[in-house]
Amino acid sequence: MDTLVWLLIGLPLAGAAVLLLAGRRSDRWGHLLGCATSVAAFACGMVLFVELLGRDATDRVLHQNLFSWVPVAGLQVDFGLQLDALSICFVLLITGVGSLIHVYSIGYMKEDTGRRRFFGYLNLFLSAMLLLVLADNYLGLYFGWEGVGLASYLLIGFWSHKASAAAAAKKAFLVNRVGDVGLAIAIMVMFASIGSLSYAGVFGAAPGTSPGTLTAIGLLLLLAACGKSAQVPLQSWLGDAMEGPTPVSALIHAATMVTAGVYLIVRSGPIFNLAPSAQLAVVIVGAITLLFGAIIGCAKDDIKKALAASTMSQIGYMVLAAGLGPAGYAVAIMHLLTHGFFKAGLFLGAGSVMHAMNDEVDMRRYGGLRKFLPITFATFGLGYLAIIGVPPFAGFYSKDAIIETAFGAGGVKGWILGGTALVGAGITAFYMTRVMLMTFFGERRWADGERAAGRHPHESPPVMTWPMIILAVGSVAGGGLLAIGGTLQHWLEPVVGSHEAAHAIPVWALTTITLAVIAAGIAIAYARYAARPVQSTATSWVSGPTVAARNDLYGDAINEALFMRPGHALSRSLVDVDRRGIDGSVEALVRLIGRSSTRIRQLQNGFARSYALSVFVGATLVVAALALVRMW
């Protein structure tokens, strides 16, 4: 059965190769091939999942060595794949949600002349992400990590004829390279200090490695995770990435790329468990980012950018939980899985709204769409209830578990982290209620313009609505299925270990408090966006905090002040050193030689008498020198 593991990567990779190399001849059926390879990979994943289910908990690992990859003296790395309890969760999420997004894209990209190429990029993205989670060593993970970066660049910039899309793709690529440098250096440190890059070798040697080395590795891995998962301080690329087609937003920001950082931290748990300082840094980054993204989401009028800010915040919850060690690894993965359902559904719902509104993304020009888009409204609404944590929807189980785990960290730390997570839940309820009210309720702020243009909002075709319906079902039932009896925790125990959860506050009391905070967020949003009319255009004045949130809390400005301008200044100074120092010294030598040769050339005048005189003078000087020597 382990020989099937490579097919998980091979099927979408083969689809990408055919679609990107076959050319225009595959335009008519390319999208079908792209969907078929993704669905086939999901079917293969289900077969392997059933195989793992039939094994004892300690034996739920399938390992496959494909070939010797780096056979160099002290560095021996095989191209190996490992399917275990953790990686199969990601395999099913990536291929399952990915397949639904593929199907949705058939309708969404129907009129696009580059649809075949788009599906090729989607297949390439899936294969790279699957390699990332299936590799049995850090070098293989890095190979998939870079493949995901390349594919995301191609997908975000798919409509590169738009300057904004091209700029967004470059920004995402460059910001992620900063994190990738961290991963590359971490791998070098592992090899230098441990002598192995395999998970088994690194984790086995971790207890005997110095705490300083483990802390350095942990911080470098955190830097990598910040880049891929859009965590502070490398979060600035996420909102701009909305320039890509909406299915790209659903694929990258829900089920795949942004979860790679969480996977890296959880997979590297044995390192972080022995490096408490690095673990604390993970917790701090997660706590800051969950509030950072939530605040930004409160002020965004672009529906996709509001959801992107939400993604940043929800990944922050996962990172916070992962930073709490064995107590938080399983709940981080549970929220990751439930988030894959409801956030993918929300993004696809946003795409359906855009499809109905002639690609309009400004929620100030929506309103009253629930009557015209009943399926979209219902599925989006279920995703909304899931993300804000209303029972019994999926987010209630996973987000509440993170809040409980945060409070259970103990002491002042627990109260600070738990309070942060609780405040984040209230803000989430506010901005997601704002999205619902501005989009589906209230007056029709689109009416005059759309009627004048002869257009009316309309529901999306079945090829788009069915994936939304399936994801809505996952948004409703996914959390309960994973939480009942600690199902997911027990499943992940062989990989992440077991830990008895601590409860600083009784569960029933904390649940009541959390629901009260959520209700307060909903009520404030209702008072602001339902009880009062929504302006169809930007107001002439806005408060300072709103301006800051609309400008992503000045993340770009901070990066520009701290890194770009000093970088430019350093570059200019190095150029000056090169021009005036290195080039100047070379040019000075050239001038010296030129002037000297000019002076010496004047001695070569072509007159025999001058040459004879020179010989006579030289001979006289030689004779005189010899005479002086004999005298001494």
PDB file of N, CA, C and O in Angstrom, residues 408-456:
ATOM      1  N   GLY A 408      -5.585  27.850  29.763  1.00  0.00           N
ATOM      2  CA  GLY A 408      -4.974  26.761  30.524  1.00  0.00           C
ATOM      3  C   GLY A 408      -3.468  26.803  30.580  1.00  0.00           C
ATOM      4  O   GLY A 408      -2.850  25.963  31.238  1.00  0.00           O
ATOM      5  N   ALA A 409      -2.832  27.777  29.890  1.00  0.00           N
ATOM      6  CA  ALA A 409      -1.370  27.882  29.929  1.00  0.00           C
ATOM      7  C   ALA A 409      -0.877  28.237  31.315  1.00  0.00           C
ATOM      8  O   ALA A 409       0.293  28.039  31.641  1.00  0.00           O
ATOM      9  N   GLY A 410      -1.766  28.794  32.138  1.00  0.00           N
ATOM     10  CA  GLY A 410      -1.431  29.045  33.527  1.00  0.00           C
ATOM     11  C   GLY A 410      -0.814  30.397  33.792  1.00  0.00           C
ATOM     12  O   GLY A 410      -0.140  30.969  32.927  1.00  0.00           O
ATOM     13  N   GLY A 411      -1.058  30.919  34.974  1.00  0.00           N
ATOM     14  CA  GLY A 411      -0.458  32.167  35.412  1.00  0.00           C
ATOM     15  C   GLY A 411      -0.890  33.360  34.588  1.00  0.00           C
ATOM     16  O   GLY A 411      -1.921  33.363  33.910  1.00  0.00           O
ATOM     17  N   VAL A 412      -0.059  34.396  34.668  1.00  0.00           N
ATOM     18  CA  VAL A 412      -0.331  35.623  33.930  1.00  0.00           C
ATOM     19  C   VAL A 412      -0.324  35.353  32.427  1.00  0.00           C
ATOM     20  O   VAL A 412      -1.123  35.916  31.673  1.00  0.00           O
ATOM     21  N   LYS A 413       0.583  34.504  31.985  1.00  0.00           N
ATOM     22  CA  LYS A 413       0.662  34.155  30.567  1.00  0.00           C
ATOM     23  C   LYS A 413      -0.671  33.623  30.066  1.00  0.00           C
ATOM     24  O   LYS A 413      -1.165  34.018  29.004  1.00  0.00           O
ATOM     25  N   GLY A 414      -1.275  32.711  30.823  1.00  0.00           N
ATOM     26  CA  GLY A 414      -2.551  32.137  30.411  1.00  0.00           C
ATOM     27  C   GLY A 414      -3.650  33.176  30.316  1.00  0.00           C
ATOM     28  O   GLY A 414      -4.446  33.172  29.365  1.00  0.00           O
ATOM     29  N   TRP A 415      -3.701  34.093  31.285  1.00  0.00           N
ATOM     30  CA  TRP A 415      -4.748  35.121  31.257  1.00  0.00           C
ATOM     31  C   TRP A 415      -4.550  36.086  30.093  1.00  0.00           C
ATOM     32  O   TRP A 415      -5.503  36.513  29.452  1.00  0.00           O
ATOM     33  N   ILE A 416      -3.298  36.419  29.802  1.00  0.00           N
ATOM     34  CA  ILE A 416      -3.039  37.331  28.685  1.00  0.00           C
ATOM     35  C   ILE A 416      -3.402  36.670  27.353  1.00  0.00           C
ATOM     36  O   ILE A 416      -4.110  37.258  26.523  1.00  0.00           O
ATOM     37  N   LEU A 417      -2.937  35.426  27.169  1.00  0.00           N
ATOM     38  CA  LEU A 417      -3.213  34.738  25.902  1.00  0.00           C
ATOM     39  C   LEU A 417      -4.698  34.420  25.760  1.00  0.00           C
ATOM     40  O   LEU A 417      -5.282  34.594  24.686  1.00  0.00           O
ATOM     41  N   GLY A 418      -5.298  33.951  26.828  1.00  0.00           N
ATOM     42  CA  GLY A 418      -6.724  33.648  26.774  1.00  0.00           C
ATOM     43  C   GLY A 418      -7.554  34.896  26.522  1.00  0.00           C
ATOM     44  O   GLY A 418      -8.503  34.875  25.723  1.00  0.00           O
ATOM     45  N   GLY A 419      -7.199  35.986  27.206  1.00  0.00           N
ATOM     46  CA  GLY A 419      -7.921  37.237  26.977  1.00  0.00           C
ATOM     47  C   GLY A 419      -7.769  37.737  25.553  1.00  0.00           C
ATOM     48  O   GLY A 419      -8.726  38.235  24.941  1.00  0.00           O
ATOM     49  N   THR A 420      -6.563  37.585  25.007  1.00  0.00           N
ATOM     50  CA  THR A 420      -6.335  37.993  23.615  1.00  0.00           C
ATOM     51  C   THR A 420      -7.196  37.189  22.664  1.00  0.00           C
ATOM     52  O   THR A 420      -7.832  37.738  21.751  1.00  0.00           O
ATOM     53  N   ALA A 421      -7.216  35.876  22.864  1.00  0.00           N
ATOM     54  CA  ALA A 421      -8.022  35.017  21.994  1.00  0.00           C
ATOM     55  C   ALA A 421      -9.506  35.331  22.137  1.00  0.00           C
ATOM     56  O   ALA A 421     -10.264  35.290  21.158  1.00  0.00           O
ATOM     57  N   LEU A 422      -9.926  35.664  23.355  1.00  0.00           N
ATOM     58  CA  LEU A 422     -11.337  35.984  23.596  1.00  0.00           C
ATOM     59  C   LEU A 422     -11.721  37.300  22.914  1.00  0.00           C
ATOM     60  O   LEU A 422     -12.778  37.402  22.269  1.00  0.00           O
ATOM     61  N   VAL A 423     -10.868  38.301  23.025  1.00  0.00           N
ATOM     62  CA  VAL A 423     -11.135  39.583  22.355  1.00  0.00           C
ATOM     63  C   VAL A 423     -11.168  39.376  20.839  1.00  0.00           C
ATOM     64  O   VAL A 423     -12.012  39.941  20.135  1.00  0.00           O
ATOM     65  N   GLY A 424     -10.257  38.553  20.347  1.00  0.00           N
ATOM     66  CA  GLY A 424     -10.252  38.253  18.915  1.00  0.00           C
ATOM     67  C   GLY A 424     -11.557  37.629  18.457  1.00  0.00           C
ATOM     68  O   GLY A 424     -12.035  37.914  17.348  1.00  0.00           O
ATOM     69  N   ALA A 425     -12.153  36.783  19.287  1.00  0.00           N
ATOM     70  CA  ALA A 425     -13.437  36.161  18.928  1.00  0.00           C
ATOM     71  C   ALA A 425     -14.529  37.215  18.802  1.00  0.00           C
ATOM     72  O   ALA A 425     -15.375  37.152  17.892  1.00  0.00           O
ATOM     73  N   GLY A 426     -14.528  38.205  19.700  1.00  0.00           N
ATOM     74  CA  GLY A 426     -15.525  39.263  19.611  1.00  0.00           C
ATOM     75  C   GLY A 426     -15.340  40.120  18.374  1.00  0.00           C
ATOM     76  O   GLY A 426     -16.317  40.480  17.696  1.00  0.00           O
ATOM     77  N   ILE A 427     -14.085  40.460  18.050  1.00  0.00           N
ATOM     78  CA  ILE A 427     -13.831  41.264  16.845  1.00  0.00           C
ATOM     79  C   ILE A 427     -14.194  40.481  15.591  1.00  0.00           C
ATOM     80  O   ILE A 427     -14.730  41.039  14.627  1.00  0.00           O
ATOM     81  N   THR A 428     -13.916  39.167  15.610  1.00  0.00           N
ATOM     82  CA  THR A 428     -14.289  38.320  14.464  1.00  0.00           C
ATOM     83  C   THR A 428     -15.792  38.370  14.237  1.00  0.00           C
ATOM     84  O   THR A 428     -16.261  38.486  13.096  1.00  0.00           O
ATOM     85  N   ALA A 429     -16.549  38.261  15.314  1.00  0.00           N
ATOM     86  CA  ALA A 429     -18.007  38.327  15.196  1.00  0.00           C
ATOM     87  C   ALA A 429     -18.440  39.666  14.614  1.00  0.00           C
ATOM     88  O   ALA A 429     -19.368  39.736  13.792  1.00  0.00           O
ATOM     89  N   PHE A 430     -17.751  40.749  14.998  1.00  0.00           N
ATOM     90  CA  PHE A 430     -18.106  42.079  14.492  1.00  0.00           C
ATOM     91  C   PHE A 430     -17.854  42.188  12.989  1.00  0.00           C
ATOM     92  O   PHE A 430     -18.748  42.543  12.222  1.00  0.00           O
ATOM     93  N   TYR A 431     -16.619  41.892  12.540  1.00  0.00           N
ATOM     94  CA  TYR A 431     -16.328  42.160  11.125  1.00  0.00           C
ATOM     95  C   TYR A 431     -17.009  41.171  10.195  1.00  0.00           C
ATOM     96  O   TYR A 431     -17.352  41.518   9.067  1.00  0.00           O
ATOM     97  N   MET A 432     -17.240  39.925  10.654  1.00  0.00           N
ATOM     98  CA  MET A 432     -17.947  38.988   9.780  1.00  0.00           C
ATOM     99  C   MET A 432     -19.436  39.311   9.708  1.00  0.00           C
ATOM    100  O   MET A 432     -20.066  39.134   8.659  1.00  0.00           O
ATOM    101  N   THR A 433     -20.009  39.811  10.802  1.00  0.00           N
ATOM    102  CA  THR A 433     -21.399  40.276  10.754  1.00  0.00           C
ATOM    103  C   THR A 433     -21.495  41.486   9.827  1.00  0.00           C
ATOM    104  O   THR A 433     -22.466  41.634   9.062  1.00  0.00           O
ATOM    105  N   ARG A 434     -20.524  42.344   9.879  1.00  0.00           N
ATOM    106  CA  ARG A 434     -20.462  43.497   8.963  1.00  0.00           C
ATOM    107  C   ARG A 434     -20.470  43.035   7.503  1.00  0.00           C
ATOM    108  O   ARG A 434     -21.199  43.589   6.669  1.00  0.00           O
ATOM    109  N   VAL A 435     -19.676  42.025   7.192  1.00  0.00           N
ATOM    110  CA  VAL A 435     -19.647  41.499   5.818  1.00  0.00           C
ATOM    111  C   VAL A 435     -21.012  40.961   5.423  1.00  0.00           C
ATOM    112  O   VAL A 435     -21.513  41.233   4.310  1.00  0.00           O
ATOM    113  N   MET A 436     -21.643  40.196   6.303  1.00  0.00           N
ATOM    114  CA  MET A 436     -22.958  39.631   5.999  1.00  0.00           C
ATOM    115  C   MET A 436     -23.994  40.732   5.777  1.00  0.00           C
ATOM    116  O   MET A 436     -24.762  40.693   4.805  1.00  0.00           O
ATOM    117  N   LEU A 437     -24.026  41.713   6.670  1.00  0.00           N
ATOM    118  CA  LEU A 437     -25.043  42.763   6.573  1.00  0.00           C
ATOM    119  C   LEU A 437     -24.832  43.630   5.336  1.00  0.00           C
ATOM    120  O   LEU A 437     -25.790  43.960   4.630  1.00  0.00           O
ATOM    121  N   MET A 438     -23.602  44.012   5.069  1.00  0.00           N
ATOM    122  CA  MET A 438     -23.341  44.885   3.922  1.00  0.00           C
ATOM    123  C   MET A 438     -23.583  44.178   2.592  1.00  0.00           C
ATOM    124  O   MET A 438     -23.924  44.823   1.593  1.00  0.00           O
ATOM    125  N   THR A 439     -23.438  42.858   2.580  1.00  0.00           N
ATOM    126  CA  THR A 439     -23.568  42.112   1.324  1.00  0.00           C
ATOM    127  C   THR A 439     -24.989  41.654   1.074  1.00  0.00           C
ATOM    128  O   THR A 439     -25.538  41.856  -0.022  1.00  0.00           O
ATOM    129  N   PHE A 440     -25.618  41.052   2.053  1.00  0.00           N
ATOM    130  CA  PHE A 440     -26.887  40.358   1.811  1.00  0.00           C
ATOM    131  C   PHE A 440     -28.114  41.054   2.391  1.00  0.00           C
ATOM    132  O   PHE A 440     -29.246  40.680   2.050  1.00  0.00           O
ATOM    133  N   PHE A 441     -27.932  42.045   3.248  1.00  0.00           N
ATOM    134  CA  PHE A 441     -29.074  42.690   3.883  1.00  0.00           C
ATOM    135  C   PHE A 441     -29.089  44.181   3.552  1.00  0.00           C
ATOM    136  O   PHE A 441     -28.225  44.701   2.859  1.00  0.00           O
ATOM    137  N   GLY A 442     -30.121  44.854   4.049  1.00  0.00           N
ATOM    138  CA  GLY A 442     -30.219  46.288   3.845  1.00  0.00           C
ATOM    139  C   GLY A 442     -30.740  46.665   2.470  1.00  0.00           C
ATOM    140  O   GLY A 442     -31.254  45.833   1.712  1.00  0.00           O
ATOM    141  N   GLU A 443     -30.595  47.933   2.161  1.00  0.00           N
ATOM    142  CA  GLU A 443     -31.066  48.433   0.869  1.00  0.00           C
ATOM    143  C   GLU A 443     -30.133  48.002  -0.253  1.00  0.00           C
ATOM    144  O   GLU A 443     -28.961  47.728  -0.046  1.00  0.00           O
ATOM    145  N   ARG A 444     -30.707  48.004  -1.468  1.00  0.00           N
ATOM    146  CA  ARG A 444     -29.922  47.628  -2.647  1.00  0.00           C
ATOM    147  C   ARG A 444     -29.126  48.842  -3.113  1.00  0.00           C
ATOM    148  O   ARG A 444     -29.643  49.700  -3.810  1.00  0.00           O
ATOM    149  N   ARG A 445     -27.881  48.870  -2.768  1.00  0.00           N
ATOM    150  CA  ARG A 445     -27.050  50.006  -3.157  1.00  0.00           C
ATOM    151  C   ARG A 445     -26.498  49.851  -4.573  1.00  0.00           C
ATOM    152  O   ARG A 445     -25.818  50.738  -5.072  1.00  0.00           O
ATOM    153  N   TRP A 446     -26.801  48.721  -5.164  1.00  0.00           N
ATOM    154  CA  TRP A 446     -26.358  48.454  -6.532  1.00  0.00           C
ATOM    155  C   TRP A 446     -27.450  48.758  -7.549  1.00  0.00           C
ATOM    156  O   TRP A 446     -27.190  48.775  -8.744  1.00  0.00           O
ATOM    157  N   ALA A 447     -28.655  48.962  -7.115  1.00  0.00           N
ATOM    158  CA  ALA A 447     -29.829  48.932  -8.001  1.00  0.00           C
ATOM    159  C   ALA A 447     -29.719  49.871  -9.197  1.00  0.00           C
ATOM    160  O   ALA A 447     -29.832  49.453 -10.355  1.00  0.00           O
ATOM    161  N   ASP A 448     -29.481  51.156  -8.961  1.00  0.00           N
ATOM    162  CA  ASP A 448     -29.523  52.131 -10.047  1.00  0.00           C
ATOM    163  C   ASP A 448     -28.476  51.846 -11.116  1.00  0.00           C
ATOM    164  O   ASP A 448     -28.774  51.798 -12.309  1.00  0.00           O
ATOM    165  N   GLY A 449     -27.250  51.603 -10.692  1.00  0.00           N
ATOM    166  CA  GLY A 449     -26.188  51.375 -11.673  1.00  0.00           C
ATOM    167  C   GLY A 449     -26.403  50.104 -12.464  1.00  0.00           C
ATOM    168  O   GLY A 449     -26.204  50.065 -13.679  1.00  0.00           O
ATOM    169  N   GLU A 450     -26.822  49.044 -11.780  1.00  0.00           N
ATOM    170  CA  GLU A 450     -26.997  47.776 -12.480  1.00  0.00           C
ATOM    171  C   GLU A 450     -28.166  47.836 -13.458  1.00  0.00           C
ATOM    172  O   GLU A 450     -28.073  47.349 -14.573  1.00  0.00           O
ATOM    173  N   ARG A 451     -29.258  48.467 -13.058  1.00  0.00           N
ATOM    174  CA  ARG A 451     -30.407  48.541 -13.959  1.00  0.00           C
ATOM    175  C   ARG A 451     -30.099  49.418 -15.161  1.00  0.00           C
ATOM    176  O   ARG A 451     -30.527  49.130 -16.280  1.00  0.00           O
ATOM    177  N   ALA A 452     -29.374  50.494 -14.912  1.00  0.00           N
ATOM    178  CA  ALA A 452     -29.017  51.362 -16.034  1.00  0.00           C
ATOM    179  C   ALA A 452     -28.166  50.627 -17.048  1.00  0.00           C
ATOM    180  O   ALA A 452     -28.231  50.881 -18.246  1.00  0.00           O
ATOM    181  N   ALA A 453     -27.368  49.677 -16.565  1.00  0.00           N
ATOM    182  CA  ALA A 453     -26.512  48.907 -17.471  1.00  0.00           C
ATOM    183  C   ALA A 453     -27.225  47.662 -18.002  1.00  0.00           C
ATOM    184  O   ALA A 453     -26.622  46.874 -18.733  1.00  0.00           O
ATOM    185  N   GLY A 454     -28.460  47.468 -17.639  1.00  0.00           N
ATOM    186  CA  GLY A 454     -29.212  46.314 -18.121  1.00  0.00           C
ATOM    187  C   GLY A 454     -28.815  45.010 -17.452  1.00  0.00           C
ATOM    188  O   GLY A 454     -29.011  43.937 -18.013  1.00  0.00           O
ATOM    189  N   ARG A 455     -28.242  45.052 -16.235  1.00  0.00           N
ATOM    190  CA  ARG A 455     -27.791  43.844 -15.549  1.00  0.00           C
ATOM    191  C   ARG A 455     -28.559  43.694 -14.244  1.00  0.00           C
ATOM    192  O   ARG A 455     -28.948  44.666 -13.612  1.00  0.00           O
ATOM    193  N   HIS A 456     -28.720  42.440 -13.839  1.00  0.00           N
ATOM    194  CA  HIS A 456     -29.355  42.126 -12.574  1.00  0.00           C
ATOM    195  C   HIS A 456     -28.572  40.998 -11.910  1.00  0.00           C
ATOM    196  O   HIS A 456     -28.104  40.088 -12.590  1.00  0.00           O
TER     197      HIS A 456
END
